PDB file of C-alpha atoms in Angstrom:
ATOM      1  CA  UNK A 254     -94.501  94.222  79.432  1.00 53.00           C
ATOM      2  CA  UNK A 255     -96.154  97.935  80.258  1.00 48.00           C
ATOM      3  CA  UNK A 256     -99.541  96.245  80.810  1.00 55.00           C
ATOM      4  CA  UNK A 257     -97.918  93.123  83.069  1.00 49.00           C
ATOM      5  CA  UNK A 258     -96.598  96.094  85.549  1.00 48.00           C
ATOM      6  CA  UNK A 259     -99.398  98.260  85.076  1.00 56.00           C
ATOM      7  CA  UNK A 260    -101.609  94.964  86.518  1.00 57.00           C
ATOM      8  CA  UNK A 261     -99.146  94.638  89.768  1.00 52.00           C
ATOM      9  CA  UNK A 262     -99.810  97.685  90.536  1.00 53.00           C
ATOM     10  CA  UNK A 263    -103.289  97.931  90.458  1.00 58.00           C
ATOM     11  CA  UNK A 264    -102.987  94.320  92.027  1.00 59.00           C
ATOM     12  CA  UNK A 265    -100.975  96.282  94.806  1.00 49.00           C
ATOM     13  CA  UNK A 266    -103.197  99.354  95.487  1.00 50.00           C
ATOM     14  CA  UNK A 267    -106.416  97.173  95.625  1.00 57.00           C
ATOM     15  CA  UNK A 268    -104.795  95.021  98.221  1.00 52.00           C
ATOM     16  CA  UNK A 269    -104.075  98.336 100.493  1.00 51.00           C
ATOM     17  CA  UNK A 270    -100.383  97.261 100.238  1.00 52.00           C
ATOM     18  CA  UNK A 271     -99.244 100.487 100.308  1.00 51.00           C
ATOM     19  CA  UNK A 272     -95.504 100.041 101.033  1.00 56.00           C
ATOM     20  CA  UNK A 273     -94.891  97.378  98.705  1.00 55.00           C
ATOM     21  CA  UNK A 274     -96.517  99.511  95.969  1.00 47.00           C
ATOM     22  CA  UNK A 275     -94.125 101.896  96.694  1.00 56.00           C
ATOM     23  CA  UNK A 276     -91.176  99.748  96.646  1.00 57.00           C
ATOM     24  CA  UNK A 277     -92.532  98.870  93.534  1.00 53.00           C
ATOM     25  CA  UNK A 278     -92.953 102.331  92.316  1.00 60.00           C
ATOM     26  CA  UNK A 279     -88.894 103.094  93.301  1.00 67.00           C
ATOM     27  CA  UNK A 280     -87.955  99.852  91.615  1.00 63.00           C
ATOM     28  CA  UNK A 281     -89.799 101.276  87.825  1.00 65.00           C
ATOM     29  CA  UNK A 282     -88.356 104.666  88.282  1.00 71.00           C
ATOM     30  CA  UNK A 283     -84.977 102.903  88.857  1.00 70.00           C
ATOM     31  CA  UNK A 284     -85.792 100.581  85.624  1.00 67.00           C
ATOM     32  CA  UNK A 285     -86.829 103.854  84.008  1.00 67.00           C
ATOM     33  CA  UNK A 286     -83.441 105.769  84.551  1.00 66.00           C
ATOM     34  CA  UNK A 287     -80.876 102.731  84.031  1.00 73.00           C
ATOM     35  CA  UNK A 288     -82.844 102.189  80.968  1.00 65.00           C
ATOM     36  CA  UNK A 289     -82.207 106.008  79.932  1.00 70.00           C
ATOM     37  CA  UNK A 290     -78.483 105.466  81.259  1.00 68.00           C
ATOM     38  CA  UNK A 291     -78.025 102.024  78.987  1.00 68.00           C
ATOM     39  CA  UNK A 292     -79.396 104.674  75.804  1.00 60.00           C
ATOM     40  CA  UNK A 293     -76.909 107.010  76.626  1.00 64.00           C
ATOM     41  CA  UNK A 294     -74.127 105.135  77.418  1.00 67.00           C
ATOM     42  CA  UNK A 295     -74.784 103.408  73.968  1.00 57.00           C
ATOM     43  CA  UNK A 296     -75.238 106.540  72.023  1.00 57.00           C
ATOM     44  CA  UNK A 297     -72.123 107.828  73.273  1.00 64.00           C
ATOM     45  CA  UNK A 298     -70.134 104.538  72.242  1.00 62.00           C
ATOM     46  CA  UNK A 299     -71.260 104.675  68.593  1.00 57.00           C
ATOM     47  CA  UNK A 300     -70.172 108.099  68.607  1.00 61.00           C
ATOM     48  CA  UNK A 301     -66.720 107.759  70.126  1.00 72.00           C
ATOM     49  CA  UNK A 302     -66.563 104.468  67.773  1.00 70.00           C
ATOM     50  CA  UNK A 303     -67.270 106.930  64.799  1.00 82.00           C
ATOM     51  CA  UNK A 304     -65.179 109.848  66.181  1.00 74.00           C
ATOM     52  CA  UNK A 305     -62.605 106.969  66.162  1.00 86.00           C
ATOM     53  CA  UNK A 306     -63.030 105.800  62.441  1.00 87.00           C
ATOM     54  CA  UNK A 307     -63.053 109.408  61.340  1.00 91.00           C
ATOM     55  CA  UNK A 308     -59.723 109.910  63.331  1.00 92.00           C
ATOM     56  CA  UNK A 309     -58.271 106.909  61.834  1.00 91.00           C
ATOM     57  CA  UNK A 310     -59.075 108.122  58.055  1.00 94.00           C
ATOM     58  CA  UNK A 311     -57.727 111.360  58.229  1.00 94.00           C
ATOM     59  CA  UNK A 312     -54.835 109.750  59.809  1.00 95.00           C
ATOM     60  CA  UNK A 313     -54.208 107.543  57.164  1.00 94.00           C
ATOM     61  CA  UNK A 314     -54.697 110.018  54.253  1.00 95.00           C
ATOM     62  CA  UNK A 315     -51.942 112.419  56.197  1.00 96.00           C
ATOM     63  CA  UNK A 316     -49.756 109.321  56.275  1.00 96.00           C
ATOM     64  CA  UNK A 317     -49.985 108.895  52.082  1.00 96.00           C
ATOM     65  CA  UNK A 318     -49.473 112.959  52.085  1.00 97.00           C
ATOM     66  CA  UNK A 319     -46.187 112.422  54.234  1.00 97.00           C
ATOM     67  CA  UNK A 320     -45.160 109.577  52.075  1.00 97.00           C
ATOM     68  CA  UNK A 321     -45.503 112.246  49.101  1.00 97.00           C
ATOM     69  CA  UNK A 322     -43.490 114.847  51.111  1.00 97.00           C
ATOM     70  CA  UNK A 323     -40.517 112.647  52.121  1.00 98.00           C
ATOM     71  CA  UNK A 324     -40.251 111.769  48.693  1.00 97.00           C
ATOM     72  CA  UNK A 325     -40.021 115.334  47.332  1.00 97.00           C
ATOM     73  CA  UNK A 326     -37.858 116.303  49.578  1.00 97.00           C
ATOM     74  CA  UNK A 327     -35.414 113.583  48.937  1.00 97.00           C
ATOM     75  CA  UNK A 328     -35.717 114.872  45.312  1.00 95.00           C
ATOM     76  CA  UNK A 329     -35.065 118.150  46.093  1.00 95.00           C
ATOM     77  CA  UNK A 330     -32.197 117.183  48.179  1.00 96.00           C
ATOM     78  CA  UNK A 331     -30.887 115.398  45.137  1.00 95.00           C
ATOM     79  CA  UNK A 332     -31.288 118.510  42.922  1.00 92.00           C
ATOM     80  CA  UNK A 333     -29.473 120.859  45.351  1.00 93.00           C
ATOM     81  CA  UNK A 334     -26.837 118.301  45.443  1.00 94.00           C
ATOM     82  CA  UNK A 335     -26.993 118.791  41.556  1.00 91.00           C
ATOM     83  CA  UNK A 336     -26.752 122.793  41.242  1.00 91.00           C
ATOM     84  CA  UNK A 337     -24.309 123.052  44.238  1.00 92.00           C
ATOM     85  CA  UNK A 338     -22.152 121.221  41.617  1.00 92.00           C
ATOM     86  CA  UNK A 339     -22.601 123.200  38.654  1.00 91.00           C
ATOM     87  CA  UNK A 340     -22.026 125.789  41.049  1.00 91.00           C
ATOM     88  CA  UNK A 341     -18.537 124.595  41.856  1.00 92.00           C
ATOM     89  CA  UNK A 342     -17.914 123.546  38.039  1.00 93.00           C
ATOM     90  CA  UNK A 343     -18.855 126.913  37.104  1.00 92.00           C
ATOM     91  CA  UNK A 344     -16.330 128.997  39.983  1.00 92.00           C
ATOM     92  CA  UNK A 345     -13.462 126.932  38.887  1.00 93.00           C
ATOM     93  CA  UNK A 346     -14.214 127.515  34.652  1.00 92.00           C
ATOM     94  CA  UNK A 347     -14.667 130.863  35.627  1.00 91.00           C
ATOM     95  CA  UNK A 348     -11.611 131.607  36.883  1.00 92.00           C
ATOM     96  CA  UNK A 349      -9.860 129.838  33.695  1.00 91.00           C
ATOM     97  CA  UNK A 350      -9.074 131.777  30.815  1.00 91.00           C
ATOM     98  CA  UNK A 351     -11.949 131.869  28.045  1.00 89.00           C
ATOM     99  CA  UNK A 352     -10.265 131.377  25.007  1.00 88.00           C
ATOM    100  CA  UNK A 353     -13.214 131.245  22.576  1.00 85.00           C
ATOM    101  CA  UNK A 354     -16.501 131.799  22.109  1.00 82.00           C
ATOM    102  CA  UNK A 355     -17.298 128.148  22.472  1.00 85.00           C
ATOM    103  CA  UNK A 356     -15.746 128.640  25.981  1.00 87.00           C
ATOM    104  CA  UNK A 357     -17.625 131.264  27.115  1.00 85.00           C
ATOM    105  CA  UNK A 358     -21.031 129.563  25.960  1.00 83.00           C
ATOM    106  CA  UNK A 359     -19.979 126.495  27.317  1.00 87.00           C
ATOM    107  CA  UNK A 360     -19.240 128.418  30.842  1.00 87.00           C
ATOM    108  CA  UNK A 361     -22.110 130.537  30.789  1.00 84.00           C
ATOM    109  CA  UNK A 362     -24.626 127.191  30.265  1.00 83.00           C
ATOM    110  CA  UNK A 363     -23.145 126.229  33.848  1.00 85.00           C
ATOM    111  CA  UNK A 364     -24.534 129.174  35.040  1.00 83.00           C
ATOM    112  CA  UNK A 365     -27.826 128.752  33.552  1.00 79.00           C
ATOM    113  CA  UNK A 366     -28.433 125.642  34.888  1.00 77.00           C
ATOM    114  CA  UNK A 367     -28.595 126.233  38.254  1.00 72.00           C
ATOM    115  CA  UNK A 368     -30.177 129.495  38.281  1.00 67.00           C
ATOM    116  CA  UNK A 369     -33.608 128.016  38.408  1.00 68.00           C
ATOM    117  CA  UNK A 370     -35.414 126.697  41.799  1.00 68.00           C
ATOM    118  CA  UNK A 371     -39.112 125.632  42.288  1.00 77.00           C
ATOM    119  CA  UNK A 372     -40.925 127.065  45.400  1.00 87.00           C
ATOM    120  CA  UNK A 373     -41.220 124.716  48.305  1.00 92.00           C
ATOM    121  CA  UNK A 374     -44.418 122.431  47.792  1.00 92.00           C
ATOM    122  CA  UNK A 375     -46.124 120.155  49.886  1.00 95.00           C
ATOM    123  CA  UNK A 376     -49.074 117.727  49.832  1.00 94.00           C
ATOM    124  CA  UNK A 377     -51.473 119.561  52.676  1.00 94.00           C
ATOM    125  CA  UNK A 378     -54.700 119.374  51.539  1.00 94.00           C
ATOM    126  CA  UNK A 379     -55.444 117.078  54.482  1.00 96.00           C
ATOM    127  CA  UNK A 380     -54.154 118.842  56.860  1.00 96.00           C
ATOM    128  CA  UNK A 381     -56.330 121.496  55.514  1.00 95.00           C
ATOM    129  CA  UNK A 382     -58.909 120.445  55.132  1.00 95.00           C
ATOM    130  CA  UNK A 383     -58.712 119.062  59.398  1.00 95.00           C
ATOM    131  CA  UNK A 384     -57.745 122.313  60.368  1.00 93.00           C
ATOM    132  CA  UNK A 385     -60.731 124.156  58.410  1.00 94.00           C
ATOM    133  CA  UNK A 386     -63.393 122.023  59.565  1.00 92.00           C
ATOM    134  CA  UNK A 387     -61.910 122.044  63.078  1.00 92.00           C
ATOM    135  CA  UNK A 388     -60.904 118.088  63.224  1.00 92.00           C
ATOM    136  CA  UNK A 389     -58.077 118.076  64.448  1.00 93.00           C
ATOM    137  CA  UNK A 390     -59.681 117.603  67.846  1.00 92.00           C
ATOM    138  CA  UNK A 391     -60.375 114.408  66.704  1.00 92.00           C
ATOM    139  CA  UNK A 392     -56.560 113.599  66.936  1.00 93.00           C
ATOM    140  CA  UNK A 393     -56.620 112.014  70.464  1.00 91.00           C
ATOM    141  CA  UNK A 394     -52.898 111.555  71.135  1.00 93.00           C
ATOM    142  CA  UNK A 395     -51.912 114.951  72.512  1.00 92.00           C
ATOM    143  CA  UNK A 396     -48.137 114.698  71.663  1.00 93.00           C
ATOM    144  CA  UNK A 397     -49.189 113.011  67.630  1.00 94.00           C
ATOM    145  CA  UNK A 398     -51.084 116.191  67.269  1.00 95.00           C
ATOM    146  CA  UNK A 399     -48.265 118.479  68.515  1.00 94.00           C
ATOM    147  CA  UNK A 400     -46.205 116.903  66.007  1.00 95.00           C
ATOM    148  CA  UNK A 401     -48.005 117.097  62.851  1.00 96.00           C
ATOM    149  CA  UNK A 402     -48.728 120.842  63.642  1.00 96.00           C
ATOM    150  CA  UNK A 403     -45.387 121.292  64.157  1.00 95.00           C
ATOM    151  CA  UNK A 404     -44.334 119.220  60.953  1.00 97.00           C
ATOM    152  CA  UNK A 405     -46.430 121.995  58.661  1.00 97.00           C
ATOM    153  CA  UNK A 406     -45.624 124.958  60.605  1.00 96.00           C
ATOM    154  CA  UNK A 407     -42.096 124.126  59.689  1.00 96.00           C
ATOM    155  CA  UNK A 408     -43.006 123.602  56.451  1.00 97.00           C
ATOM    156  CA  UNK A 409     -44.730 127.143  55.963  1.00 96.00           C
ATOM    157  CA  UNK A 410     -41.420 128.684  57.741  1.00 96.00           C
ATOM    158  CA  UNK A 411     -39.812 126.845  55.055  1.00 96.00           C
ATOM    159  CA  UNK A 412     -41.932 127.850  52.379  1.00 96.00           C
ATOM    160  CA  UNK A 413     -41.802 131.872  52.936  1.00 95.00           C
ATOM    161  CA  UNK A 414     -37.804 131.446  53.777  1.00 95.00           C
ATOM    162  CA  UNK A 415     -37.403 130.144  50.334  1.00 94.00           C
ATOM    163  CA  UNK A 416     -39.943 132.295  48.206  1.00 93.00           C
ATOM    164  CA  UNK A 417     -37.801 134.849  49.807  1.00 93.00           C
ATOM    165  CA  UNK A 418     -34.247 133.779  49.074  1.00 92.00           C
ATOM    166  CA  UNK A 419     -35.691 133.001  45.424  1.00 91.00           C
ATOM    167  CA  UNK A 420     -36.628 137.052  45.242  1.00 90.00           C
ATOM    168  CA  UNK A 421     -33.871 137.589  46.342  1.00 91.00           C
ATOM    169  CA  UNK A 422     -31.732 135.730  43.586  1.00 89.00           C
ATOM    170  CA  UNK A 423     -33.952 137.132  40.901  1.00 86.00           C
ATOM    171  CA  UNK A 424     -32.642 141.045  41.865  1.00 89.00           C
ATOM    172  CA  UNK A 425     -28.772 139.440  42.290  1.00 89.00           C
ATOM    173  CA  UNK A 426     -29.821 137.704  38.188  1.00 84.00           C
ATOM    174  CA  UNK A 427     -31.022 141.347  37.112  1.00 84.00           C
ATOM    175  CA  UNK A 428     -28.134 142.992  38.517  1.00 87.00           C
ATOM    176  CA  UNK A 429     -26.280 140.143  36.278  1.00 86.00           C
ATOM    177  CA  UNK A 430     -28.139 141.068  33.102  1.00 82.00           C
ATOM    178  CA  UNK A 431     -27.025 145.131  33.755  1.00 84.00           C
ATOM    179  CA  UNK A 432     -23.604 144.416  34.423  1.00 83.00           C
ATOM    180  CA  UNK A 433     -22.535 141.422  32.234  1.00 82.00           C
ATOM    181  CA  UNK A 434     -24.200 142.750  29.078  1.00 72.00           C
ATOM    182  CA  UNK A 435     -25.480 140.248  26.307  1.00 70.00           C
ATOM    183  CA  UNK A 436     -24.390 137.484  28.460  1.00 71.00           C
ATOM    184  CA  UNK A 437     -28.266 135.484  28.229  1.00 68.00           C
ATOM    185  CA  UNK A 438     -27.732 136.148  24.213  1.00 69.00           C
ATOM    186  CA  UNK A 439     -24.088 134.963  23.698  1.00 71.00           C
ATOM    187  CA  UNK A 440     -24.972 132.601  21.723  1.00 65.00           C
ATOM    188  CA  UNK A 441     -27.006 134.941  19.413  1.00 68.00           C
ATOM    189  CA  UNK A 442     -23.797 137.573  19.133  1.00 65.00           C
ATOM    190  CA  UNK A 443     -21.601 134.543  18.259  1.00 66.00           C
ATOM    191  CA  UNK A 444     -23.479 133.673  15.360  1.00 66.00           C
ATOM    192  CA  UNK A 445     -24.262 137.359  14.180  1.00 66.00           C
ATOM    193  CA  UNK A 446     -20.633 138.715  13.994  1.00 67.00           C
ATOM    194  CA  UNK A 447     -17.037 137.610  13.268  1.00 68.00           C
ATOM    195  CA  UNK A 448     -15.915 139.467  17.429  1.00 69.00           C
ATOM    196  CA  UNK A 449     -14.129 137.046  19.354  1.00 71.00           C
ATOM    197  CA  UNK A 450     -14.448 136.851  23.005  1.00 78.00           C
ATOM    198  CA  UNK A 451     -12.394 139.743  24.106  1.00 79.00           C
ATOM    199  CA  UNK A 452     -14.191 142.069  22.061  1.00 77.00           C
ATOM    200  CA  UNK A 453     -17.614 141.107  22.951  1.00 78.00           C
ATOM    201  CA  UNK A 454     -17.476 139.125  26.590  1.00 82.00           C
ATOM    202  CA  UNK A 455     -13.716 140.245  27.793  1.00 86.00           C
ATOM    203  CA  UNK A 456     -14.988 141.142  31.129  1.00 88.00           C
ATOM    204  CA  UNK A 457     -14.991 137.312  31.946  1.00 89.00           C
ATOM    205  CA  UNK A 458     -11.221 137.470  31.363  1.00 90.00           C
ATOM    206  CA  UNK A 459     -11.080 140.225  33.934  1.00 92.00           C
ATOM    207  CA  UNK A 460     -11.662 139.373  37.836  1.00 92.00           C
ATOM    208  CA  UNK A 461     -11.055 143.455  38.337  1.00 93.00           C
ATOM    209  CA  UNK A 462     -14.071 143.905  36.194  1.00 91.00           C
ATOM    210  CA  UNK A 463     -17.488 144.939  37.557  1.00 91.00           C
ATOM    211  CA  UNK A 464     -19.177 142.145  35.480  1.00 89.00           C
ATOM    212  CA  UNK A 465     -16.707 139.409  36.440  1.00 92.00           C
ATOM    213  CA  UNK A 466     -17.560 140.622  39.797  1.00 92.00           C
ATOM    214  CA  UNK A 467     -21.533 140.322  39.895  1.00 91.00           C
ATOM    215  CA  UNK A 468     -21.324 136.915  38.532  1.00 91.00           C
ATOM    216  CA  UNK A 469     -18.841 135.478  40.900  1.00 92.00           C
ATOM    217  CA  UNK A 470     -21.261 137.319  43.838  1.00 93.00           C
ATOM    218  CA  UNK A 471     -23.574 135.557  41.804  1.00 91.00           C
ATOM    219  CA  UNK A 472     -22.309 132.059  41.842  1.00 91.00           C
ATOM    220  CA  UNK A 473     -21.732 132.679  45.485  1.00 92.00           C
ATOM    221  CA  UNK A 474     -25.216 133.225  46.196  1.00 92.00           C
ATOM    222  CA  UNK A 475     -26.449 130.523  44.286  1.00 91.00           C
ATOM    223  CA  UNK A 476     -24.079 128.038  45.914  1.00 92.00           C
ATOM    224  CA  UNK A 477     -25.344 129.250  49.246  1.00 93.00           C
ATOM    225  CA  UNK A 478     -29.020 129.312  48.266  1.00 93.00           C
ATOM    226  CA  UNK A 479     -28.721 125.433  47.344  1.00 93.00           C
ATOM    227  CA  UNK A 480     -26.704 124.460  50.404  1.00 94.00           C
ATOM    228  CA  UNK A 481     -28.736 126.422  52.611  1.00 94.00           C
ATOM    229  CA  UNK A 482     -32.370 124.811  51.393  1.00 95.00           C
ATOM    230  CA  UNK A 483     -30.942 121.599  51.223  1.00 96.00           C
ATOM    231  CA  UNK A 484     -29.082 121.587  54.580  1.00 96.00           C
ATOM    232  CA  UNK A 485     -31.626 123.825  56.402  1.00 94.00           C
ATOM    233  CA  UNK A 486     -34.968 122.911  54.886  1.00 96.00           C
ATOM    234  CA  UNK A 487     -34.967 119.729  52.906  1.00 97.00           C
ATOM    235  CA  UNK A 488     -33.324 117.583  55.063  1.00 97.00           C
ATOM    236  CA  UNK A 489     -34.548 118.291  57.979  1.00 96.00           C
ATOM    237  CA  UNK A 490     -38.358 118.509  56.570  1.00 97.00           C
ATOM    238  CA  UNK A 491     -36.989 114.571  55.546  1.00 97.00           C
ATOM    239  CA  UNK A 492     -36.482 113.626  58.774  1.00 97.00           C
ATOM    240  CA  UNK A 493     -38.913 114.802  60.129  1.00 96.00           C
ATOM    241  CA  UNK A 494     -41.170 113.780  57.622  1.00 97.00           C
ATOM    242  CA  UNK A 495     -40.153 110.343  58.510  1.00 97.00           C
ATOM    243  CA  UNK A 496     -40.270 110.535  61.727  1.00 95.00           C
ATOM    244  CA  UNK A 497     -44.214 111.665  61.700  1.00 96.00           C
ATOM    245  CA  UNK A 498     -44.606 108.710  59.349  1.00 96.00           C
ATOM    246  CA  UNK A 499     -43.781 106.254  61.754  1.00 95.00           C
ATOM    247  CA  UNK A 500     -45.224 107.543  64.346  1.00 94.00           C
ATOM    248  CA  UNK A 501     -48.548 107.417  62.658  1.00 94.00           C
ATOM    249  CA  UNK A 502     -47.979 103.982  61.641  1.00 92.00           C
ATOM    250  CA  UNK A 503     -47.352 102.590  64.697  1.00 90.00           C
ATOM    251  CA  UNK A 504     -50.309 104.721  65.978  1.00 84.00           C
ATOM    252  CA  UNK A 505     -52.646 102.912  63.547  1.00 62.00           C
TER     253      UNK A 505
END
C-alpha cells in the first residue's frame, strides 16, 4: 500500500502536476491523522470496556459483602431482642423475694446471660481494598458511590459508638463485682458452707442496699445498651444494608 502511494506521487511530481500533488499530499496527512484518531479512539474503548469490567467486579463482590452484613445484623437484632428479655426477666425476679440459694443462682444466671456483647463487625475487605488502591473512581454512578461511602461510614460510627458503650458496661460490671460481693462465685459459696441466702447474698433482699442498687443500675444499663444497638445501629445498618443491595443489583 506505502509503495502504491509512494508511485503516485512520484507519478505526480514527474508530470509537473504540482497542485494535484499537493492535494494529494493533504489527503495522506489526513489518512495519517484519522488513522492515529481510529488508534486512539480504539485504545480508549478497550480501556473504558476494562475500567467497566473492573467496576462491575468490585461491584459484585461488595454486593456478596452486603448480603453478609444484612444477615448479621438481622442476627444481632435477634440477639438484642434476646438479652432485652433476660433483661426484663431478670428486673421482675429481682424485685421478688429470694428465698434460697437456688433462687439467687437461678436469678443471678439471668444476669449473666446478657452481660456479654460482641463488637460490631462487618465484611469490608472490599471496600478496602477500593478505597486503598484508589478504585473507587471506578464507581461511575455518582449518587451509588455516595451511598456505599455513606453505608460504611455509618458503620464505623457504629462501630466506635458500641466499643464504647461496651467499656462502658465493663466499669458499671466492676463496680458490680465491688459492691455485690461473691455474686460471680455464688455458686461456689453454696456448695462450700451450710449459710443460707440472707447470710451470704441478703443484699438482694434489700432494694435500700448499695448492692441491690448497682445491679438494678446495672440491669438498667444493659437493657438500654441492647435497645439502643438494636434500635439505633442494627436496624438501621439493615435497612440500609438492603437498600445498597438493591441498588447495586439493579445497577448490574
Amino acid at each position: 500500500m506505502l509503495r502504491f502511494f509512494r508511485q503516485i506521487r512520484q507519478r505526480l511530481l514527474t508530470d509537473n502536476k504540482f497542485s494535484k500533488y499537493l492535494l494529494y499530499a493533504i489527503g495522506e496527512i489526513l489518512l495519517v491523522v484519522i488513522g492515529i484518531l481510529i488508534a486512539l479512539q480504539v485504545d480508549n474503548w478497550n480501556e473504558k470496556k476494562q475500567e467497566r469490567a473492573e467496576e462491575l467486579n468490585y461491584l459484585s463482590r461488595l454486593n456478596e459483602d452486603l448480603k453478609v452484613d444484612n444477615a448479621y445484623f438481622k442476627r444481632r437484632i435477634d440477639d438484642a431482642n434476646r438479652y432485652i428479655d433476660l433483661c426484663i426477666d431478670f428486673r421482675d425476679k429481682l424485685f421478688e423475694k429470694q428465698k434460697s440459694m437456688e433462687e439467687a443462682i437461678s436469678l443471678w444466671d439471668l444476669f449473666r446471660g446478657f452481660n456479654e456483647s460482641e463488637m460490631l463487625t462487618i465484611q469490608n475487605s472490599t471496600y478496602s481494598e477500593m478505597l486503598n488502591a484508589g478504585k473507587l473512581e471506578l464507581i461511575s454512578d455518582p449518587g451509588l458511590k455516595s451511598t456505599i461511602i455513606e453505608y460504611y461510614r455509618e458503620c464505623e460510627e457504629a462501630a466506635n459508638h458500641i466499643t464504647e458503650y461496651n467499656a462502658y458496661t465493663v466499669d458499671v460490671l466492676n463496680l458490680v463485682n465491688d459492691k455485690a460481693p461473691n455474686a460471680y462465685e455464688m455458686v461456689i459459696f453454696s456448695e462450700k458452707t451450710d449459710l443460707g441466702i440472707e447470710e451470704l447474698f441478703g443484699y438482694l433482699n434489700d432494694p435500700a442496699s448499695d448492692a441491690f442498687a448497682i445491679i438494678t443500675y446495672a440491669s438498667g444499663i444493659y437493657w438500654s445498651k441492647h435497645e439502643t444497638f438494636r434500635d439505633n445501629y442494627f436496624k438501621e445498618l439493615e435497612e440500609l444494608s438492603k437498600e445498597l443491595i438493591n441498588q447495586l443489583e439493579a445497577y448490574e
